PDB file of C-alpha atoms in Angstrom:
ATOM      1  CA  MET H   1     -18.221  22.611  78.565  1.00  0.00           C
ATOM      2  CA  GLN H   2     -20.679  24.341  76.221  1.00  0.00           C
ATOM      3  CA  LEU H   3     -19.318  25.797  73.011  1.00  0.00           C
ATOM      4  CA  PRO H   4     -20.609  29.141  71.697  1.00  0.00           C
ATOM      5  CA  ASP H   5     -21.134  29.795  68.005  1.00  0.00           C
ATOM      6  CA  PRO H   6     -18.588  30.410  66.621  1.00  0.00           C
ATOM      7  CA  ALA H   7     -16.201  28.499  68.874  1.00  0.00           C
ATOM      8  CA  PRO H   8     -13.238  30.472  70.282  1.00  0.00           C
ATOM      9  CA  HIS H   9      -9.637  29.884  69.238  1.00  0.00           C
ATOM     10  CA  PRO H  10      -8.326  26.383  70.105  1.00  0.00           C
ATOM     11  CA  GLU H  11      -5.825  27.877  72.576  1.00  0.00           C
ATOM     12  CA  ILE H  12      -8.697  29.375  74.556  1.00  0.00           C
ATOM     13  CA  LEU H  13     -10.673  26.144  74.553  1.00  0.00           C
ATOM     14  CA  ARG H  14      -7.616  24.147  75.605  1.00  0.00           C
ATOM     15  CA  SER H  15      -6.913  26.364  78.608  1.00  0.00           C
ATOM     16  CA  ALA H  16     -10.576  26.709  79.581  1.00  0.00           C
ATOM     17  CA  GLU H  17     -11.199  22.971  79.417  1.00  0.00           C
ATOM     18  CA  SER H  18      -8.107  22.315  81.532  1.00  0.00           C
ATOM     19  CA  TYR H  19      -9.118  24.960  84.076  1.00  0.00           C
ATOM     20  CA  LEU H  20     -12.631  23.541  84.455  1.00  0.00           C
ATOM     21  CA  ARG H  21     -11.365  19.971  84.708  1.00  0.00           C
ATOM     22  CA  LEU H  22      -8.853  20.930  87.412  1.00  0.00           C
ATOM     23  CA  ALA H  23     -11.388  23.087  89.263  1.00  0.00           C
ATOM     24  CA  ASP H  24     -14.094  20.432  89.216  1.00  0.00           C
ATOM     25  CA  ARG H  25     -11.615  17.975  90.687  1.00  0.00           C
ATOM     26  CA  ALA H  26     -10.271  20.337  93.354  1.00  0.00           C
ATOM     27  CA  VAL H  27     -13.464  22.167  94.377  1.00  0.00           C
ATOM     28  CA  PRO H  28     -16.426  20.154  93.022  1.00  0.00           C
ATOM     29  CA  GLY H  29     -19.482  22.267  92.260  1.00  0.00           C
ATOM     30  CA  LEU H  30     -17.860  25.605  93.139  1.00  0.00           C
ATOM     31  CA  VAL H  31     -17.275  26.992  89.612  1.00  0.00           C
ATOM     32  CA  GLU H  32     -20.719  27.345  88.043  1.00  0.00           C
ATOM     33  CA  GLY H  33     -19.818  29.805  85.292  1.00  0.00           C
ATOM     34  CA  LEU H  34     -16.809  30.577  83.090  1.00  0.00           C
ATOM     35  CA  TYR H  35     -16.829  33.601  80.801  1.00  0.00           C
ATOM     36  CA  ILE H  36     -14.201  34.961  78.419  1.00  0.00           C
ATOM     37  CA  HIS H  37     -13.941  38.667  77.688  1.00  0.00           C
ATOM     38  CA  GLY H  38     -11.460  40.911  75.888  1.00  0.00           C
ATOM     39  CA  SER H  39     -10.020  40.361  72.405  1.00  0.00           C
ATOM     40  CA  PRO H  40     -11.644  36.984  71.624  1.00  0.00           C
ATOM     41  CA  THR H  41     -15.136  38.453  71.961  1.00  0.00           C
ATOM     42  CA  TYR H  42     -14.369  40.774  69.029  1.00  0.00           C
ATOM     43  CA  GLY H  43     -12.807  38.058  66.878  1.00  0.00           C
ATOM     44  CA  ASP H  44      -9.392  39.617  67.531  1.00  0.00           C
ATOM     45  CA  TYR H  45      -7.552  36.875  69.417  1.00  0.00           C
ATOM     46  CA  CYS H  46      -3.958  36.917  68.146  1.00  0.00           C
ATOM     47  CA  PRO H  47      -1.784  33.939  69.192  1.00  0.00           C
ATOM     48  CA  GLY H  48       1.507  35.145  70.580  1.00  0.00           C
ATOM     49  CA  HIS H  49       0.029  38.568  71.401  1.00  0.00           C
ATOM     50  CA  SER H  50      -3.266  37.987  73.230  1.00  0.00           C
ATOM     51  CA  ASP H  51      -3.771  36.646  76.728  1.00  0.00           C
ATOM     52  CA  ILE H  52      -6.971  34.920  77.868  1.00  0.00           C
ATOM     53  CA  ASP H  53      -9.116  37.104  80.149  1.00  0.00           C
ATOM     54  CA  PHE H  54     -11.670  35.161  82.187  1.00  0.00           C
ATOM     55  CA  ALA H  55     -14.323  35.650  84.830  1.00  0.00           C
ATOM     56  CA  ALA H  56     -15.163  32.558  86.885  1.00  0.00           C
ATOM     57  CA  VAL H  57     -18.541  32.700  88.629  1.00  0.00           C
ATOM     58  CA  LEU H  58     -18.620  30.775  91.906  1.00  0.00           C
ATOM     59  CA  ARG H  59     -21.621  29.245  93.659  1.00  0.00           C
ATOM     60  CA  HIS H  60     -20.628  31.074  96.848  1.00  0.00           C
ATOM     61  CA  ARG H  61     -17.824  33.201  98.239  1.00  0.00           C
ATOM     62  CA  PRO H  62     -14.913  30.762  98.658  1.00  0.00           C
ATOM     63  CA  SER H  63     -13.598  29.777 102.064  1.00  0.00           C
ATOM     64  CA  PRO H  64      -9.863  30.196 102.770  1.00  0.00           C
ATOM     65  CA  ASP H  65      -9.354  26.489 102.018  1.00  0.00           C
ATOM     66  CA  GLU H  66     -11.289  26.750  98.740  1.00  0.00           C
ATOM     67  CA  THR H  67      -9.318  29.860  97.797  1.00  0.00           C
ATOM     68  CA  ALA H  68      -6.064  27.977  98.343  1.00  0.00           C
ATOM     69  CA  LEU H  69      -7.360  25.146  96.182  1.00  0.00           C
ATOM     70  CA  LEU H  70      -8.237  27.607  93.403  1.00  0.00           C
ATOM     71  CA  GLY H  71      -4.619  28.752  93.572  1.00  0.00           C
ATOM     72  CA  SER H  72      -3.473  25.169  93.116  1.00  0.00           C
ATOM     73  CA  VAL H  73      -5.801  24.877  90.122  1.00  0.00           C
ATOM     74  CA  LEU H  74      -4.097  27.859  88.516  1.00  0.00           C
ATOM     75  CA  ASP H  75      -0.667  26.433  89.281  1.00  0.00           C
ATOM     76  CA  GLY H  76      -1.673  23.219  87.560  1.00  0.00           C
ATOM     77  CA  LEU H  77      -2.984  25.131  84.562  1.00  0.00           C
ATOM     78  CA  ARG H  78       0.273  27.104  84.346  1.00  0.00           C
ATOM     79  CA  ASP H  79       2.287  23.893  84.370  1.00  0.00           C
ATOM     80  CA  ALA H  80       0.122  22.364  81.643  1.00  0.00           C
ATOM     81  CA  HIS H  81      -0.217  25.465  79.431  1.00  0.00           C
ATOM     82  CA  PRO H  82       2.254  28.225  80.377  1.00  0.00           C
ATOM     83  CA  ARG H  83       1.183  30.433  77.457  1.00  0.00           C
ATOM     84  CA  PRO H  84      -1.017  32.262  76.867  1.00  0.00           C
ATOM     85  CA  TYR H  85      -1.585  33.699  80.328  1.00  0.00           C
ATOM     86  CA  PHE H  86      -4.973  32.883  81.861  1.00  0.00           C
ATOM     87  CA  ASP H  87      -5.771  36.146  83.651  1.00  0.00           C
ATOM     88  CA  GLY H  88      -8.929  36.758  85.620  1.00  0.00           C
ATOM     89  CA  PHE H  89     -10.910  36.607  88.818  1.00  0.00           C
ATOM     90  CA  HIS H  90     -13.417  34.536  90.805  1.00  0.00           C
ATOM     91  CA  ILE H  91     -16.691  36.278  91.721  1.00  0.00           C
ATOM     92  CA  THR H  92     -20.359  35.536  92.395  1.00  0.00           C
ATOM     93  CA  ARG H  93     -23.397  36.408  90.285  1.00  0.00           C
ATOM     94  CA  ALA H  94     -24.370  38.958  92.928  1.00  0.00           C
ATOM     95  CA  ASP H  95     -21.013  40.689  92.364  1.00  0.00           C
ATOM     96  CA  LEU H  96     -21.762  41.033  88.648  1.00  0.00           C
ATOM     97  CA  ALA H  97     -25.176  42.540  89.328  1.00  0.00           C
ATOM     98  CA  ALA H  98     -23.639  45.340  91.420  1.00  0.00           C
ATOM     99  CA  PRO H  99     -21.125  48.059  90.483  1.00  0.00           C
ATOM    100  CA  PRO H 100     -17.555  46.731  90.352  1.00  0.00           C
ATOM    101  CA  ALA H 101     -16.490  49.350  92.889  1.00  0.00           C
ATOM    102  CA  VAL H 102     -18.517  47.612  95.606  1.00  0.00           C
ATOM    103  CA  CYS H 103     -17.225  44.144  94.773  1.00  0.00           C
ATOM    104  CA  PRO H 104     -14.948  42.939  97.572  1.00  0.00           C
ATOM    105  CA  ASP H 105     -11.394  41.839  96.868  1.00  0.00           C
ATOM    106  CA  VAL H 106     -11.559  38.370  95.322  1.00  0.00           C
ATOM    107  CA  PRO H 107      -9.185  35.599  94.230  1.00  0.00           C
ATOM    108  CA  CYS H 108      -7.379  36.874  91.122  1.00  0.00           C
ATOM    109  CA  VAL H 109      -4.557  35.805  88.841  1.00  0.00           C
ATOM    110  CA  ALA H 110      -2.383  37.918  86.524  1.00  0.00           C
ATOM    111  CA  GLU H 111       0.524  36.404  84.580  1.00  0.00           C
ATOM    112  CA  TRP H 112       0.280  33.322  86.838  1.00  0.00           C
ATOM    113  CA  ARG H 113       0.696  35.348  90.028  1.00  0.00           C
ATOM    114  CA  HIS H 114      -2.434  34.502  91.988  1.00  0.00           C
ATOM    115  CA  GLU H 115      -3.622  36.354  95.063  1.00  0.00           C
ATOM    116  CA  PRO H 116      -6.379  35.340  97.490  1.00  0.00           C
ATOM    117  CA  ALA H 117      -7.821  38.866  97.618  1.00  0.00           C
ATOM    118  CA  ALA H 118      -7.134  41.401  94.866  1.00  0.00           C
ATOM    119  CA  ARG H 119      -8.884  43.571  92.286  1.00  0.00           C
ATOM    120  CA  HIS H 120      -7.301  42.745  88.936  1.00  0.00           C
ATOM    121  CA  GLY H 121      -9.938  43.457  86.273  1.00  0.00           C
ATOM    122  CA  LEU H 122     -12.696  44.528  88.667  1.00  0.00           C
ATOM    123  CA  ASP H 123     -13.587  47.670  86.760  1.00  0.00           C
ATOM    124  CA  PRO H 124     -16.313  49.200  84.554  1.00  0.00           C
ATOM    125  CA  VAL H 125     -14.556  48.178  81.312  1.00  0.00           C
ATOM    126  CA  THR H 126     -14.648  44.493  82.255  1.00  0.00           C
ATOM    127  CA  TRP H 127     -18.240  44.723  83.481  1.00  0.00           C
ATOM    128  CA  HIS H 128     -19.239  46.426  80.192  1.00  0.00           C
ATOM    129  CA  GLU H 129     -17.630  43.655  78.142  1.00  0.00           C
ATOM    130  CA  LEU H 130     -19.200  40.938  80.272  1.00  0.00           C
ATOM    131  CA  ALA H 131     -22.626  42.566  79.933  1.00  0.00           C
ATOM    132  CA  HIS H 132     -22.480  42.834  76.161  1.00  0.00           C
ATOM    133  CA  ARG H 133     -19.915  40.438  74.681  1.00  0.00           C
ATOM    134  CA  ALA H 134     -18.927  37.673  77.101  1.00  0.00           C
ATOM    135  CA  ILE H 135     -18.263  34.236  75.642  1.00  0.00           C
ATOM    136  CA  ALA H 136     -19.999  31.711  77.915  1.00  0.00           C
ATOM    137  CA  LEU H 137     -18.054  28.450  78.232  1.00  0.00           C
ATOM    138  CA  ARG H 138     -20.013  27.332  81.297  1.00  0.00           C
ATOM    139  CA  GLY H 139     -23.258  28.802  82.570  1.00  0.00           C
ATOM    140  CA  PRO H 140     -25.970  30.909  80.908  1.00  0.00           C
ATOM    141  CA  ARG H 141     -25.044  33.688  78.530  1.00  0.00           C
ATOM    142  CA  LEU H 142     -24.715  37.022  80.271  1.00  0.00           C
ATOM    143  CA  THR H 143     -26.841  40.028  79.327  1.00  0.00           C
ATOM    144  CA  PRO H 144     -27.106  43.623  80.586  1.00  0.00           C
ATOM    145  CA  ALA H 145     -29.852  42.320  82.883  1.00  0.00           C
ATOM    146  CA  ASP H 146     -27.250  40.155  84.640  1.00  0.00           C
ATOM    147  CA  VAL H 147     -24.310  42.566  84.781  1.00  0.00           C
ATOM    148  CA  HIS H 148     -24.244  46.126  86.094  1.00  0.00           C
ATOM    149  CA  ASP H 149     -23.386  48.381  83.141  1.00  0.00           C
ATOM    150  CA  ASP H 150     -23.004  52.115  83.764  1.00  0.00           C
ATOM    151  CA  PRO H 151     -22.084  54.092  80.601  1.00  0.00           C
ATOM    152  CA  ALA H 152     -21.369  57.295  82.541  1.00  0.00           C
ATOM    153  CA  GLY H 153     -19.226  55.399  85.025  1.00  0.00           C
ATOM    154  CA  LEU H 154     -17.406  53.696  82.171  1.00  0.00           C
ATOM    155  CA  ARG H 155     -16.513  57.044  80.588  1.00  0.00           C
ATOM    156  CA  ALA H 156     -15.432  58.516  83.930  1.00  0.00           C
ATOM    157  CA  PHE H 157     -13.259  55.479  84.636  1.00  0.00           C
ATOM    158  CA  THR H 158     -11.646  55.742  81.193  1.00  0.00           C
ATOM    159  CA  ARG H 159     -10.882  59.440  81.569  1.00  0.00           C
ATOM    160  CA  ASP H 160      -9.368  58.829  84.989  1.00  0.00           C
ATOM    161  CA  ASN H 161      -7.274  55.989  83.531  1.00  0.00           C
ATOM    162  CA  LEU H 162      -5.867  58.366  80.914  1.00  0.00           C
ATOM    163  CA  ASP H 163      -4.825  60.888  83.551  1.00  0.00           C
ATOM    164  CA  THR H 164      -3.637  58.663  86.362  1.00  0.00           C
ATOM    165  CA  TYR H 165      -2.184  55.707  84.447  1.00  0.00           C
ATOM    166  CA  TRP H 166      -1.335  56.696  80.898  1.00  0.00           C
ATOM    167  CA  ARG H 167       0.278  60.080  81.562  1.00  0.00           C
ATOM    168  CA  PRO H 168       2.904  58.708  83.977  1.00  0.00           C
ATOM    169  CA  THR H 169       3.272  55.564  81.871  1.00  0.00           C
ATOM    170  CA  LEU H 170       4.049  57.690  78.843  1.00  0.00           C
ATOM    171  CA  GLU H 171       6.945  59.301  80.711  1.00  0.00           C
ATOM    172  CA  ARG H 172       8.357  55.869  81.562  1.00  0.00           C
ATOM    173  CA  VAL H 173       7.994  54.816  77.924  1.00  0.00           C
ATOM    174  CA  ARG H 174       9.899  57.928  76.830  1.00  0.00           C
ATOM    175  CA  ALA H 175      12.725  56.968  79.185  1.00  0.00           C
ATOM    176  CA  ALA H 176      12.807  53.430  77.769  1.00  0.00           C
ATOM    177  CA  ALA H 177      12.863  54.801  74.230  1.00  0.00           C
ATOM    178  CA  ASP H 178      15.804  57.060  75.069  1.00  0.00           C
ATOM    179  CA  ALA H 179      17.790  53.952  75.961  1.00  0.00           C
ATOM    180  CA  LEU H 180      17.137  52.188  72.634  1.00  0.00           C
ATOM    181  CA  PRO H 181      20.308  53.373  70.816  1.00  0.00           C
ATOM    182  CA  GLY H 182      22.494  51.779  73.507  1.00  0.00           C
ATOM    183  CA  LEU H 183      20.816  48.353  73.342  1.00  0.00           C
ATOM    184  CA  PRO H 184      21.862  45.381  71.198  1.00  0.00           C
ATOM    185  CA  GLU H 185      20.151  45.569  67.814  1.00  0.00           C
ATOM    186  CA  GLU H 186      17.831  42.600  68.379  1.00  0.00           C
ATOM    187  CA  ARG H 187      16.770  43.796  71.833  1.00  0.00           C
ATOM    188  CA  ALA H 188      16.177  47.352  70.562  1.00  0.00           C
ATOM    189  CA  ALA H 189      13.994  46.065  67.719  1.00  0.00           C
ATOM    190  CA  ALA H 190      11.924  43.878  70.065  1.00  0.00           C
ATOM    191  CA  LEU H 191      11.401  46.674  72.610  1.00  0.00           C
ATOM    192  CA  SER H 192      10.477  49.148  69.879  1.00  0.00           C
ATOM    193  CA  ALA H 193       7.913  46.700  68.482  1.00  0.00           C
ATOM    194  CA  GLN H 194       6.430  46.072  71.922  1.00  0.00           C
ATOM    195  CA  ILE H 195       6.105  49.776  72.716  1.00  0.00           C
ATOM    196  CA  THR H 196       4.603  50.570  69.319  1.00  0.00           C
ATOM    197  CA  GLU H 197       1.899  47.911  69.360  1.00  0.00           C
ATOM    198  CA  TRP H 198       0.977  48.420  73.025  1.00  0.00           C
ATOM    199  CA  CYS H 199       0.927  52.221  73.059  1.00  0.00           C
ATOM    200  CA  VAL H 200      -0.684  52.896  69.683  1.00  0.00           C
ATOM    201  CA  LEU H 201      -3.460  50.315  69.903  1.00  0.00           C
ATOM    202  CA  GLY H 202      -3.987  50.720  73.646  1.00  0.00           C
ATOM    203  CA  MET H 203      -4.446  54.467  73.323  1.00  0.00           C
ATOM    204  CA  ALA H 204      -6.602  54.054  70.205  1.00  0.00           C
ATOM    205  CA  ARG H 205      -8.867  51.741  72.196  1.00  0.00           C
ATOM    206  CA  LEU H 206      -9.472  54.338  74.902  1.00  0.00           C
ATOM    207  CA  TYR H 207     -10.061  57.035  72.281  1.00  0.00           C
ATOM    208  CA  HIS H 208     -12.624  54.794  70.560  1.00  0.00           C
ATOM    209  CA  LEU H 209     -14.487  54.202  73.818  1.00  0.00           C
ATOM    210  CA  LEU H 210     -14.758  57.898  74.638  1.00  0.00           C
ATOM    211  CA  ALA H 211     -15.630  58.842  71.053  1.00  0.00           C
ATOM    212  CA  THR H 212     -18.296  56.177  70.530  1.00  0.00           C
ATOM    213  CA  GLY H 213     -19.374  55.035  74.004  1.00  0.00           C
ATOM    214  CA  ARG H 214     -18.531  51.438  73.066  1.00  0.00           C
ATOM    215  CA  SER H 215     -15.562  49.197  73.711  1.00  0.00           C
ATOM    216  CA  THR H 216     -13.781  47.417  70.871  1.00  0.00           C
ATOM    217  CA  SER H 217     -10.724  45.296  70.203  1.00  0.00           C
ATOM    218  CA  LYS H 218      -7.230  46.669  69.767  1.00  0.00           C
ATOM    219  CA  SER H 219      -7.361  45.988  66.043  1.00  0.00           C
ATOM    220  CA  GLY H 220     -10.827  47.526  65.747  1.00  0.00           C
ATOM    221  CA  ALA H 221      -9.583  50.589  67.592  1.00  0.00           C
ATOM    222  CA  GLY H 222      -6.616  50.854  65.261  1.00  0.00           C
ATOM    223  CA  ARG H 223      -8.880  50.750  62.213  1.00  0.00           C
ATOM    224  CA  HIS H 224     -11.176  53.352  63.779  1.00  0.00           C
ATOM    225  CA  ALA H 225      -8.248  55.656  64.535  1.00  0.00           C
ATOM    226  CA  ARG H 226      -7.016  55.293  60.971  1.00  0.00           C
ATOM    227  CA  ALA H 227     -10.454  56.267  59.682  1.00  0.00           C
ATOM    228  CA  VAL H 228     -10.987  59.352  61.858  1.00  0.00           C
ATOM    229  CA  LEU H 229      -7.566  60.777  62.759  1.00  0.00           C
ATOM    230  CA  ASP H 230      -5.184  62.780  60.587  1.00  0.00           C
ATOM    231  CA  SER H 231      -3.436  60.780  57.867  1.00  0.00           C
ATOM    232  CA  VAL H 232      -0.066  61.761  59.342  1.00  0.00           C
ATOM    233  CA  TRP H 233      -0.691  58.942  61.837  1.00  0.00           C
ATOM    234  CA  HIS H 234      -1.454  56.269  59.235  1.00  0.00           C
ATOM    235  CA  PRO H 235       2.105  54.866  59.070  1.00  0.00           C
ATOM    236  CA  VAL H 236       2.421  54.248  62.799  1.00  0.00           C
ATOM    237  CA  ILE H 237      -1.146  52.875  63.073  1.00  0.00           C
ATOM    238  CA  ASP H 238      -0.445  50.541  60.143  1.00  0.00           C
ATOM    239  CA  GLU H 239       2.786  49.494  61.813  1.00  0.00           C
ATOM    240  CA  ALA H 240       1.029  48.690  65.104  1.00  0.00           C
ATOM    241  CA  LEU H 241      -1.564  46.596  63.257  1.00  0.00           C
ATOM    242  CA  ARG H 242       1.177  44.855  61.256  1.00  0.00           C
ATOM    243  CA  LEU H 243       3.007  43.959  64.460  1.00  0.00           C
ATOM    244  CA  ARG H 244      -0.162  42.630  66.076  1.00  0.00           C
ATOM    245  CA  HIS H 245      -1.116  40.449  63.137  1.00  0.00           C
ATOM    246  CA  GLY H 246       2.322  39.408  61.868  1.00  0.00           C
ATOM    247  CA  THR H 247       4.291  39.948  58.702  1.00  0.00           C
ATOM    248  CA  ALA H 248       1.512  38.744  56.392  1.00  0.00           C
ATOM    249  CA  THR H 249       0.353  42.349  56.062  1.00  0.00           C
ATOM    250  CA  GLY H 250       3.661  43.384  54.499  1.00  0.00           C
ATOM    251  CA  PRO H 251       7.040  44.845  55.423  1.00  0.00           C
ATOM    252  CA  SER H 252       7.472  47.601  57.975  1.00  0.00           C
ATOM    253  CA  PRO H 253       7.285  51.132  56.543  1.00  0.00           C
ATOM    254  CA  TYR H 254       9.988  52.000  59.085  1.00  0.00           C
ATOM    255  CA  GLY H 255      12.518  49.554  57.711  1.00  0.00           C
ATOM    256  CA  ALA H 256      15.025  48.483  60.348  1.00  0.00           C
ATOM    257  CA  ASP H 257      15.038  51.712  62.384  1.00  0.00           C
ATOM    258  CA  PRO H 258      13.494  51.025  65.819  1.00  0.00           C
ATOM    259  CA  VAL H 259      14.114  54.572  67.069  1.00  0.00           C
ATOM    260  CA  VAL H 260      12.016  56.323  64.429  1.00  0.00           C
ATOM    261  CA  ARG H 261       9.191  53.824  64.877  1.00  0.00           C
ATOM    262  CA  VAL H 262       9.012  54.258  68.637  1.00  0.00           C
ATOM    263  CA  ARG H 263       9.345  58.038  68.336  1.00  0.00           C
ATOM    264  CA  ASP H 264       6.206  58.123  66.183  1.00  0.00           C
ATOM    265  CA  ALA H 265       4.390  55.741  68.543  1.00  0.00           C
ATOM    266  CA  ILE H 266       5.103  57.994  71.520  1.00  0.00           C
ATOM    267  CA  ALA H 267       4.036  61.089  69.597  1.00  0.00           C
ATOM    268  CA  PHE H 268       0.776  59.387  68.572  1.00  0.00           C
ATOM    269  CA  THR H 269       0.086  58.320  72.139  1.00  0.00           C
ATOM    270  CA  ALA H 270       0.659  61.806  73.540  1.00  0.00           C
ATOM    271  CA  VAL H 271      -1.523  63.519  70.938  1.00  0.00           C
ATOM    272  CA  VAL H 272      -4.396  61.017  71.145  1.00  0.00           C
ATOM    273  CA  LEU H 273      -4.318  61.096  74.948  1.00  0.00           C
ATOM    274  CA  ASP H 274      -4.953  64.836  74.844  1.00  0.00           C
ATOM    275  CA  LEU H 275      -7.577  64.457  72.112  1.00  0.00           C
ATOM    276  CA  SER H 276      -9.365  61.837  74.197  1.00  0.00           C
ATOM    277  CA  LEU H 277      -9.528  64.051  77.260  1.00  0.00           C
ATOM    278  CA  ARG H 278     -10.999  66.873  75.160  1.00  0.00           C
ATOM    279  CA  LEU H 279     -13.889  64.750  73.952  1.00  0.00           C
ATOM    280  CA  PRO H 280     -17.224  65.753  75.483  1.00  0.00           C
ATOM    281  CA  GLY H 281     -18.545  63.899  78.499  1.00  0.00           C
TER     282      GLY H 281
END
């Protein structure tokens, strides 16, 4: 396995090496490329928070027997390294050169649930990251000449994601937040932390993409939001970044009150969602 400069986090290398070893044993010669995208490509891999997002490039479209063997490879990887999740898909180089919308359903895995034909991660955001920032652990480095990258399609996909995914998700998050006062203290604190980090930095990431035309990490998006949005949002942005990176950045400005923290996170998400949709383009 080739190592890029700088080398990724040891957790990523451990899982990738195990995956390639298992794959080469189960389906020799089939996996000709392995690429990592997402947080690690921005130097923002956070153990305990980040999963490993991969794209495996196959020599040819797998047969049903080869697809089943790829599933057994993932089962073996899960047994050896249950965390972090190793989420991704198995495609061909021809798939990368074409728009993701025309890629057929392919073998995918998400949180160790693998399917022989699915579409997890087959979208313009992933293609954009693979074109510009992929970490190559096997195979040649990818460039925009290898991967279809459509800036207008990326923006349209992101805007649609805000409307069709984030709006209804926000209503479900509000319902979960309403239940916080009735939960045991430890459970309420954990759920509040999860909602705050995921909503604030996830929404900030989409806002950054529409505002700049470029993708970034969750932490990078949080710093960008802090720099350009009203200072009223600084406490909840700082809290989301603190949660992502651990207590080394200091105590929570919200003290021990999970309800106030999640209330601000939901308010931030709602406001930035609307701001994002009002951006030109």
